[in-house]
Coordinates of C-alpha atoms and ligand atoms in Angstrom, one line a residue:
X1 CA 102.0 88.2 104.1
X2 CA 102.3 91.2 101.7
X3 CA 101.2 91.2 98.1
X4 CA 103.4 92.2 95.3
X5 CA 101.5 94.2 92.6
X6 CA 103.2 96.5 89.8
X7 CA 101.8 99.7 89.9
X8 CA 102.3 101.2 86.3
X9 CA 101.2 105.4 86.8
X10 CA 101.2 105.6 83.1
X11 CA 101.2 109.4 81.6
X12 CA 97.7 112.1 81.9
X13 CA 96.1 111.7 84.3
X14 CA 98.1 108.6 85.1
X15 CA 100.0 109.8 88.0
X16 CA 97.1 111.2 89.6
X17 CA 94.9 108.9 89.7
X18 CA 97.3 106.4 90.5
X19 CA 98.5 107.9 93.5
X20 CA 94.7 108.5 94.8
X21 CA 94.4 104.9 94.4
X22 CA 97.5 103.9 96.2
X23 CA 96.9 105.8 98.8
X24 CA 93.1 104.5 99.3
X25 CA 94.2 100.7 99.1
X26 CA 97.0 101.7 101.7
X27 CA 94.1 103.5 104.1
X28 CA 92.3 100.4 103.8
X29 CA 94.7 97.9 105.9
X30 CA 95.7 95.5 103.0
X31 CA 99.5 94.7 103.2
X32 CA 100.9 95.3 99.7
X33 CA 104.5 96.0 98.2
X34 CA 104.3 98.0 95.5
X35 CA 106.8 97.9 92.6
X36 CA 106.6 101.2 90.5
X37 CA 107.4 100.5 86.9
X38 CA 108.0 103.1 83.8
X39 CA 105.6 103.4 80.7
X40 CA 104.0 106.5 78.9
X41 CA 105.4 109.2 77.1
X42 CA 107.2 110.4 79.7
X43 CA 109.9 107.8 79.8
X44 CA 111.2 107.6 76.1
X45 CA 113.9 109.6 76.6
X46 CA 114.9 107.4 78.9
X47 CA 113.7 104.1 78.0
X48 CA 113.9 104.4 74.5
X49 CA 110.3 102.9 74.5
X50 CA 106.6 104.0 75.7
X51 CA 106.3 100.2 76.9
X52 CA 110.0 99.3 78.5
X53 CA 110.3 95.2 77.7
X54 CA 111.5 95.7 81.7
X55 CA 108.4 96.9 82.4
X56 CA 106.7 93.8 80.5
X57 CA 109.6 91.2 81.9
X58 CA 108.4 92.6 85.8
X59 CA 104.6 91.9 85.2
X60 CA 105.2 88.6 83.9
X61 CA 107.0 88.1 86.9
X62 CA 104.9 89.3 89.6
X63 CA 101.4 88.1 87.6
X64 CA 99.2 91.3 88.7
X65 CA 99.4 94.9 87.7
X66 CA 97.6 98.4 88.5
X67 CA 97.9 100.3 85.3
X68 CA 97.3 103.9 84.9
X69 CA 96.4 105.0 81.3
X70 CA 99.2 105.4 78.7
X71 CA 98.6 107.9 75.6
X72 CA 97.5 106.3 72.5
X73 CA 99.4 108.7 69.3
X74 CA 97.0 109.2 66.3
X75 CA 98.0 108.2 63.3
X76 CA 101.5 107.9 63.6
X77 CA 104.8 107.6 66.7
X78 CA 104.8 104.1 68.8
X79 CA 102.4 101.8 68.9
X80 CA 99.7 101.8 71.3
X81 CA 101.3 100.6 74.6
X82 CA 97.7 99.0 76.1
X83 CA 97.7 97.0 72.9
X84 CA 101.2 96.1 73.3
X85 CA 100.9 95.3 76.8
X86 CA 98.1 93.1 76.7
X87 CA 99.1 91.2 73.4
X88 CA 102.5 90.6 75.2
X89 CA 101.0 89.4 78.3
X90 CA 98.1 87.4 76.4
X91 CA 95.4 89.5 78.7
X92 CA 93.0 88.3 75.9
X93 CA 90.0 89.4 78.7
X94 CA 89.0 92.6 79.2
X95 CA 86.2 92.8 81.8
X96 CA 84.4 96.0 82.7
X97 CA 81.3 96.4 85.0
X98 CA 78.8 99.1 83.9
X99 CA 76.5 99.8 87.0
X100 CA 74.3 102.8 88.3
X101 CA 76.7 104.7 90.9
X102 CA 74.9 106.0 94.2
X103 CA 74.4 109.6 94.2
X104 CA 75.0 110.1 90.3
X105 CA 71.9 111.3 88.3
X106 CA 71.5 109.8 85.4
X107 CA 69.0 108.7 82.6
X108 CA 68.4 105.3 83.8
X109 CA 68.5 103.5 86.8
X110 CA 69.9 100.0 88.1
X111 CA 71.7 99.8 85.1
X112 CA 74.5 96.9 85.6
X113 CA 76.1 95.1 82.8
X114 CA 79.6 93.5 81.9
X115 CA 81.4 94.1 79.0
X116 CA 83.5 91.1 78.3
X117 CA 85.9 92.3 75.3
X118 CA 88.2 90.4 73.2
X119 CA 91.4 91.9 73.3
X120 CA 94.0 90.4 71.6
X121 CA 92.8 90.6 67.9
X122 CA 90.5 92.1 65.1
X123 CA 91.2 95.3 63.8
X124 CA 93.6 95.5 66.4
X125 CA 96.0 93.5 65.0
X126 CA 97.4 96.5 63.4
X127 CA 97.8 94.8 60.2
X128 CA 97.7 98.0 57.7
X129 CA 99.2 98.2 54.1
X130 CA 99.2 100.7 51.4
X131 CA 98.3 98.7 48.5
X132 CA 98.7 101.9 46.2
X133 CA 98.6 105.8 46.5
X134 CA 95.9 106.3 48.3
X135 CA 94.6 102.9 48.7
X136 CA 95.1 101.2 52.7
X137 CA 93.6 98.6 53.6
X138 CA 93.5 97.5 57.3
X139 CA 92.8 93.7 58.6
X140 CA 90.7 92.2 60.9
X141 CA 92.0 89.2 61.7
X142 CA 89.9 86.5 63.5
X143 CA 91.0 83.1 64.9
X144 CA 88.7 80.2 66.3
X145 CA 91.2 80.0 68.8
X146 CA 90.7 83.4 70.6
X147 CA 87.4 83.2 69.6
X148 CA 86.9 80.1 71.4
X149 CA 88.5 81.2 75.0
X150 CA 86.5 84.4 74.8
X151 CA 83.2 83.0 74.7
X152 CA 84.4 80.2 77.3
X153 CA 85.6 83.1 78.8
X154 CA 82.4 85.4 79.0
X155 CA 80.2 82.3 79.6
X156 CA 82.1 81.1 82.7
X157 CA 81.8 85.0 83.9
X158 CA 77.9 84.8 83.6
X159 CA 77.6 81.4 84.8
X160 CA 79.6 82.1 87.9
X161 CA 78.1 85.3 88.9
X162 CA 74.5 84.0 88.5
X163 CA 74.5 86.8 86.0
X164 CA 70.7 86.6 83.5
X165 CA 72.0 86.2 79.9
X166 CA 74.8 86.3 77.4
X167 CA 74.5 89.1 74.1
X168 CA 76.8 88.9 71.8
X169 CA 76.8 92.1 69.6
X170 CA 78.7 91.8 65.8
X171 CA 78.1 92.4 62.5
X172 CA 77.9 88.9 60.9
X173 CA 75.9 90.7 58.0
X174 CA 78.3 92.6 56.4
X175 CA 82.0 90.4 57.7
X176 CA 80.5 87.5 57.0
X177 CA 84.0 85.7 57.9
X178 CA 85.3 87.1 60.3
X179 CA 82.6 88.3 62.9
X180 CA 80.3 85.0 61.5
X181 CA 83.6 82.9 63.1
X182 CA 83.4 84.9 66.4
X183 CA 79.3 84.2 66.6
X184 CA 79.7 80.7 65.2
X185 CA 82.2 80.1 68.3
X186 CA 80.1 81.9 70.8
X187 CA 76.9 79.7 69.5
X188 CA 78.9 76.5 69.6
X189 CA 79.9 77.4 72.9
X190 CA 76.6 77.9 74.5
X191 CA 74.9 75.3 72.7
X192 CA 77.8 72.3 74.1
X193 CA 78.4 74.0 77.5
X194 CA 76.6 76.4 78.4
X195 CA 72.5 75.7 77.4
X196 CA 71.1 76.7 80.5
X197 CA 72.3 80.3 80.3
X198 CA 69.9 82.9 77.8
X199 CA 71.7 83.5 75.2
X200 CA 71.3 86.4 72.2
X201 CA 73.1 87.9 69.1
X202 CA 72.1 91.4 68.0
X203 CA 73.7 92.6 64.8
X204 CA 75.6 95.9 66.4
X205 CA 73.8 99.0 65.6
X206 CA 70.6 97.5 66.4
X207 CA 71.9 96.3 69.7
X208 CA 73.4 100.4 70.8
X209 CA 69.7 101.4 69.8
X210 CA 68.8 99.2 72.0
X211 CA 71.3 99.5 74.5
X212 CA 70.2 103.8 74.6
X213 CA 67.1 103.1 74.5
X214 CA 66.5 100.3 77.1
X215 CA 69.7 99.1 78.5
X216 CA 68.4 97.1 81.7
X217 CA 67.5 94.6 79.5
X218 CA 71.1 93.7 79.0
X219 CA 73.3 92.1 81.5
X220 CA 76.7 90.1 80.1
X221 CA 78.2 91.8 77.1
X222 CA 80.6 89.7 74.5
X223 CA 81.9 91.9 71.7
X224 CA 85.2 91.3 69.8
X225 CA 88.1 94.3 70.4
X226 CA 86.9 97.2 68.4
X227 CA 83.1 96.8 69.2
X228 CA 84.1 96.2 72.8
X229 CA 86.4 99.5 73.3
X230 CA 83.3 101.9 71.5
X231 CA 80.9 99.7 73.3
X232 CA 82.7 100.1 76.8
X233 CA 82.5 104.5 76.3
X234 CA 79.4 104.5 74.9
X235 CA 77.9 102.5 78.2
X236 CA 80.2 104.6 80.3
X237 CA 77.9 107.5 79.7
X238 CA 74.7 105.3 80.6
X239 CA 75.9 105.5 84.1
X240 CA 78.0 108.6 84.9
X241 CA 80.8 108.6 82.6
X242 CA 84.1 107.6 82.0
X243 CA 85.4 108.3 85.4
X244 CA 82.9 105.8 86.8
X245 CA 84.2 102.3 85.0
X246 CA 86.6 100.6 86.1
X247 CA 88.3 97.0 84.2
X248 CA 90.3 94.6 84.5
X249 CA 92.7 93.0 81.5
X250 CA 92.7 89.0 82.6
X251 CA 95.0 86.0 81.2
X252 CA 95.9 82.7 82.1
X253 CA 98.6 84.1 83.9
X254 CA 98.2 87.7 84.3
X255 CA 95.9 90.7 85.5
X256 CA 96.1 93.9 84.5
X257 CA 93.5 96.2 86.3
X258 CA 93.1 99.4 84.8
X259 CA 90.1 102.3 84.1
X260 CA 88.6 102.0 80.9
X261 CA 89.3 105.7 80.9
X262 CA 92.4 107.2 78.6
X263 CA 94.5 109.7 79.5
X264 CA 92.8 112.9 79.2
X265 CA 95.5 115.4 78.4
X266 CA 93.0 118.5 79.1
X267 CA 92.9 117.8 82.3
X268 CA 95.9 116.5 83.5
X269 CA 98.0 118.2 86.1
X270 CA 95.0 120.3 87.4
X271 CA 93.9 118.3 89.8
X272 CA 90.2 117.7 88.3
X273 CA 90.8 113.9 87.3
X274 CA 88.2 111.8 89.3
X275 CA 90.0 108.5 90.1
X276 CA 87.2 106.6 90.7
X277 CA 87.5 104.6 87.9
X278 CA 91.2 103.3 89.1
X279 CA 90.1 102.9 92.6
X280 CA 87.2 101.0 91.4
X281 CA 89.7 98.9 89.2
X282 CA 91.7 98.3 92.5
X283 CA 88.7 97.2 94.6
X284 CA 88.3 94.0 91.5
X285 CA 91.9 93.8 92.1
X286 CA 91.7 93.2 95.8
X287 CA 88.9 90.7 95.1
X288 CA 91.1 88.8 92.5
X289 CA 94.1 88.9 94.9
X290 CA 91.2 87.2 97.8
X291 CA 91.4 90.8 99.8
X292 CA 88.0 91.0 100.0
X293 CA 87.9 93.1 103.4
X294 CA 89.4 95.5 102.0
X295 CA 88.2 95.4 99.2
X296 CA 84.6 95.8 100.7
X297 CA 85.7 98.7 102.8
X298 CA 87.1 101.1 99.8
X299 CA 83.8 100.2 98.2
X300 CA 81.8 101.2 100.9
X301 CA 83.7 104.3 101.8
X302 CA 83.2 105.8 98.0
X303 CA 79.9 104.8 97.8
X304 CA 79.1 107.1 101.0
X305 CA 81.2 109.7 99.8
X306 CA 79.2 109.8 96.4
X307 CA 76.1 109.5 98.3
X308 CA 76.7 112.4 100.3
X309 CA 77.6 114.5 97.8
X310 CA 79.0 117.4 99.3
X311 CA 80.5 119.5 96.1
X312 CA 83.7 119.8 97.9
X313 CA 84.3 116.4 97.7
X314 CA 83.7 115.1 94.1
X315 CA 85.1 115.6 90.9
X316 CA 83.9 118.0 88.4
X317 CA 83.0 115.1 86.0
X318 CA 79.8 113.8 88.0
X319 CA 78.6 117.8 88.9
X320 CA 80.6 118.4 92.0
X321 CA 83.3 121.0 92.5
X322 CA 85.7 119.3 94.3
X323 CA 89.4 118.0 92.7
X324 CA 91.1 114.7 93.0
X325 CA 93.1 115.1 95.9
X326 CA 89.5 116.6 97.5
X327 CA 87.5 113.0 97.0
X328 CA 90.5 111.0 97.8
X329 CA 90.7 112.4 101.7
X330 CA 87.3 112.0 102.0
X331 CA 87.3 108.3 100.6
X332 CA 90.3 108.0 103.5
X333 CA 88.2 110.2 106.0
X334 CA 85.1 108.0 105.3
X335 CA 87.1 104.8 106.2
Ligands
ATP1 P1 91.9 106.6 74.7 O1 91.8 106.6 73.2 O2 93.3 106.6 75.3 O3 91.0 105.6 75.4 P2 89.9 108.7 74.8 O4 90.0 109.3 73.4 O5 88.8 107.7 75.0 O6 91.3 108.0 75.2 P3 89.9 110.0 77.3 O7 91.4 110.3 77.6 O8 89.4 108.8 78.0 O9 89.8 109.9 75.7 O10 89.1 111.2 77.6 C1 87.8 111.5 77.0 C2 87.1 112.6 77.7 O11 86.7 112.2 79.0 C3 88.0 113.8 78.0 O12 87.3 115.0 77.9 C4 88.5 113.6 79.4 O13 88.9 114.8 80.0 C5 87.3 112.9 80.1 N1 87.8 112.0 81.1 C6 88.4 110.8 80.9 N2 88.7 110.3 82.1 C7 88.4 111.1 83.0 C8 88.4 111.1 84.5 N3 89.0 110.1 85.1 N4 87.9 112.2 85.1 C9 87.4 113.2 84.5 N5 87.3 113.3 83.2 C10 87.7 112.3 82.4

């Protein structure tokens, strides 16, 4: 029987990188129906809206999504749509494996970690008020609630996955309230449910140190929303880059898989997006959806690719020469 997922292309990149995808998770066999859905700056003329509530009300229908990225405005114009679109769907997990890629070069090897983010709340609540000329004052708002399901959340992941230990980074120091709730949960948490399972909190700029220093000593990440979105870049370049990390927004009733890249507006159009981190994102989709064959097969067709690495065939990103269209053939070609 065939699978319905929403495939959102998003704007940037988007449409590239969405299309590679789609057309590697069609290569590989799986039977899917795909329902294409409008978001990004490209449709407010139309829509009136960078996030159409249709495109929301279709989601919630259908449970799963493949989301391309959507263009964040700075400092003023519509609200982020990812923030939007996972506060609306309560996707209050972001998940994104960090590993060591065959054939890419970097600093350190074997690395493979899991951000587990909080995604709902903090400073992303987007609570901001003048209080006088030149006086704003932003909040971060934390709640025992999400704070609660996130730690459940990150400690069922570990558990699970037979995965080595739990860190939870913050900066209980300084926001005593706020980020001391999120650790007090997380603590709680272990200590009732979870014992068995190593568990550490680093106060956050002495866990990156740590983390650029020595990051195989890591394994499962929890980090509330802003530490979690800088944390998720910043271990992007441990391994390759941001075209090498894929993620996946879970709820109770939802998933959203999308790359934790953005949009990148220099280079979009040209071809010279790699869209390995949304093909990636659809191979944890495929394994959500139980489509593990395939699933199994795209992995094992990128990894030779990126093994091989002919400059022809990869993207410009991880030293290769190659453009998007380039690595997506051979990612067919390959399975
Ligand atoms: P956002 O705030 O929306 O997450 P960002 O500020 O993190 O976006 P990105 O759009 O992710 O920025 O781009 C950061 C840099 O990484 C840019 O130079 C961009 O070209 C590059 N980049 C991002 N994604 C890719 C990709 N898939 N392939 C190649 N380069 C990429």
């Amino acid at each position: 029987m065939a699978q319905t997922v929403c495939l959102i292309p998003g704007d940037g990149i988007g449409p590239e990188v969405a299309q590679s995808t789609r057309d590697i998770i069609e290569a590989s066999g799986v039977n899917i129906d795909w329902i294409e859905l409008p978001a990004g700056a490209g449709v407010v003329d139309e829509y009136g809206d960078i996030m159409p509530q249709s495109t929301l009300d279709a989601i919630r229908e259908n449970k799963i999504a493949l989301k391309g990225p959507i263009t964040t405005p700075i400092g003023k114009g519509f609200k982020s749509a990812n923030v939007r679109l996972r506060k609306a769907l309560d996707l209050y997990a972001a998940v994104r494996p960090v590993r060591s890629m065959p054939g890419i070069k970097t600093r350190y090897e074997d690395v493979d970690l899991v951000i587990i983010r909080e995604n709902t709340e903090g400073l992303y609540s987007g609570i901001e008020n003048e209080i006088t000329d030149g006086v704003v004052a932003s909040m971060k708002v934390a709640t025992r609630k999400a704070s609660e399901r996130i730690a459940r959340f990150a400690f069922n992941y570990a558990r699970s996955r037979q995965r080595d230990k739990v860190t939870v980074f913050h900066k209980a120091n300084i926001m005593k309230m706020s980020d001391g709730l999120f650790i007090d949960c997380a603590s709680r948490m272990h200590e009732e449910i979870f014992p068995e399972l190593p568990y550490q909190e680093l106060i956050i700029d002495n866990g990156c140190m740590q983390m650029v220093t020595d990051p195989n000593q890591f394994d499962t990440l929890l980090l509330e929303n802003l530490y979690g979105d800088v944390l998720s870049d910043l271990c992007a370049g441990l391994v390759g880059g941001l075209g090498v990390v894929p993620g996946a927004n879970i709820g109770d009733e939802c998933a959203v898989f999308e790359a934790v890249h953005g949009s990148a507006p220099d280079i979009a159009g040209q071809d010279k997006a790699n869209p390995l981190a949304l093909i990636m994102s659809g191979v944890m989709m495929l394994n959500h959806l139980g489509e593990t064959e395939s699933a199994k097969k795209i992995k094992v067709a990128y990894d030779s690719v990126l093994e091989a690495r002919n400059p022809e065939e990869i993207t410009a990103d991880i030293g290769g020469q190659g453009g998007t269209k380039a690595f997506t053939e051979a990612v067919i070609r390959q399975m």
